[in-house]
Amino acid sequence: MDTYYKPEDLPKFPQIAEGNDLLAKKFFEYYGAVFAEGALTAREKSLIALAVAHAVQCPYCIDAYSNDCLEKGSDLEQMTEAVHVACAIRGGASLVHGVQMLGHVHKKGM
Amino acid sequence: MFETGSDFVALSSLEAGPKRSTTLLSRRVPLAAPDAQLALLDALDLPGGDFEARLAEAGIPGLSPKPLGFFQINVGKLCNMTCRHCHVDAGPDRTDEQMDRATAEACVAALARTPAHTVDITGGAPELNPHFEYLVEESVRLGRHVIDRCNLTILLLPRFRHLPEWLAERGVEVVCSLPHWRMRNTDAQRGDGTFEKSIAALRLLNAAGYGRGDPARRLTLVSNPAGAFLAGSQLAMEREWRVGLEREHGVHFDRLICLNNMPISRYLEWLESTGNLAAYMERLTAAFNPAAVDGLMCRDTLSISWDGRIYDCDFNQMLALPSVVEGRFVRVQDFDAATFAARRIVTARHCFGCTAGAGSSCGGATT
């Protein structure tokens, strides 16, 4: 094996049922329900999924939701903005902890 | 404007229409030949890639015709644009393939002998054919609903500026290409500047009364994906397009239809040259939906080429796969509704393009 991530593994996702059919069934039913058209449109959910895929840095999800976003009618500009949302929250999550650092500095420093 | 000083601007110019590509024919590439396109598709190692076998597995014994509804006339391959995905390989250099008056008259004579409720005029840019207005007038006179498959940018040429009003006065439905309601994907597929010109043309159509809910002035937008992916949910996209086009451009339309791109001609070339062909065909075959078969356009459509040959659909026409009626090919001059209705529809691997997902046809999703 020359890499842990292989594109041909993505369509094999349903094979995860081999070890526990019931849990896989429940998961995929839930998954399908989550992405159905609801109070949010399926296109909006796909953009959220794309952003989260970048936050969790999952290449399978990035592959799947890049394609899905295009099929749902999003374009590159909209998808790029979604990725920047993920980036801003990830970066912001680090940066906002700087307030804790500030607190320590203010307490310990003169 | 465009044609000051003379009444003509060369179709090959960017002024006359955006160009994203050039025709396969002008480049003399092997894939310009329909046989080469069919051979390329057939050579793919494609699991589940036998269309007739997939129909049989789904309990469908071949594609049989329904009562004829759509009388589609492809008047020629001449176009002011050269879009990257064109299945016709249309362009400004395709001046040889143009329907002549005698064939146009034969179409009208054949139409009078069919119960088809709709005449669907396509191309190329069908408006460029000198007999376009004759075909519209005669079809309207015969009481048929008429569709003009319009690329929008053609309406900006001075010699066609009368068309929005002219079409509106005759109740012609304008079915026009707009891949996306935002600029990027539209221009990527159809050429730089297409989006801006398309919006300008849509405004002209709106001003002529199109896109306001009047059934006699129906404005339909057609979206093809700008890439190697399938068309999305027509209903969901229509909602977003309606809001987006109105908010950002003040443009109105009546409905949106979504079509898959067929692996034919320039789109086939693009798929192959970008390494997307195998995955796209796998996607189409994996998404084969037996429920989409009932509404396939080939079942209630006939498609006539510029030279009067009859096909089961416009895609078969471009692949040179004519209708087979009692063991032979037919021309519009010899059209007989009864024998035509008894034929079996000709299929090949490209047909997976129409049966994928929600289905795809000249009228949009089939499910």
XYZ file of C-alpha atoms in Angstrom, chain A residues 37 41-44 67-78 81, chain B residues 180-185 228-233 236-237 239-241 283:
36
model
C -34.619 19.017 1.305
C -32.332 23.431 0.748
C -30.332 20.405 -0.379
C -27.935 22.822 -2.090
C -27.341 24.748 1.143
C -19.198 17.050 -7.089
C -22.465 17.227 -5.169
C -22.280 21.027 -4.826
C -21.802 21.362 -8.596
C -24.720 19.027 -9.288
C -26.911 20.964 -6.888
C -26.173 24.153 -8.816
C -23.440 25.863 -6.811
C -20.506 27.404 -8.623
C -16.827 27.837 -7.764
C -17.299 31.252 -6.158
C -20.006 29.978 -3.831
C -16.839 31.139 0.075
C -26.272 28.952 -14.744
C -27.904 32.034 -13.273
C -24.463 33.293 -12.311
C -21.755 34.299 -14.737
C -18.879 31.920 -14.069
C -20.319 28.602 -15.236
C -18.471 16.400 -15.952
C -21.390 16.162 -13.563
C -25.117 15.505 -13.845
C -27.988 17.961 -13.858
C -29.418 18.650 -10.405
C -32.982 18.807 -9.142
C -34.934 23.126 -6.414
C -32.792 24.887 -9.007
C -36.576 28.215 -7.123
C -33.044 29.494 -6.676
C -32.711 30.746 -10.242
C -21.712 7.744 -13.379
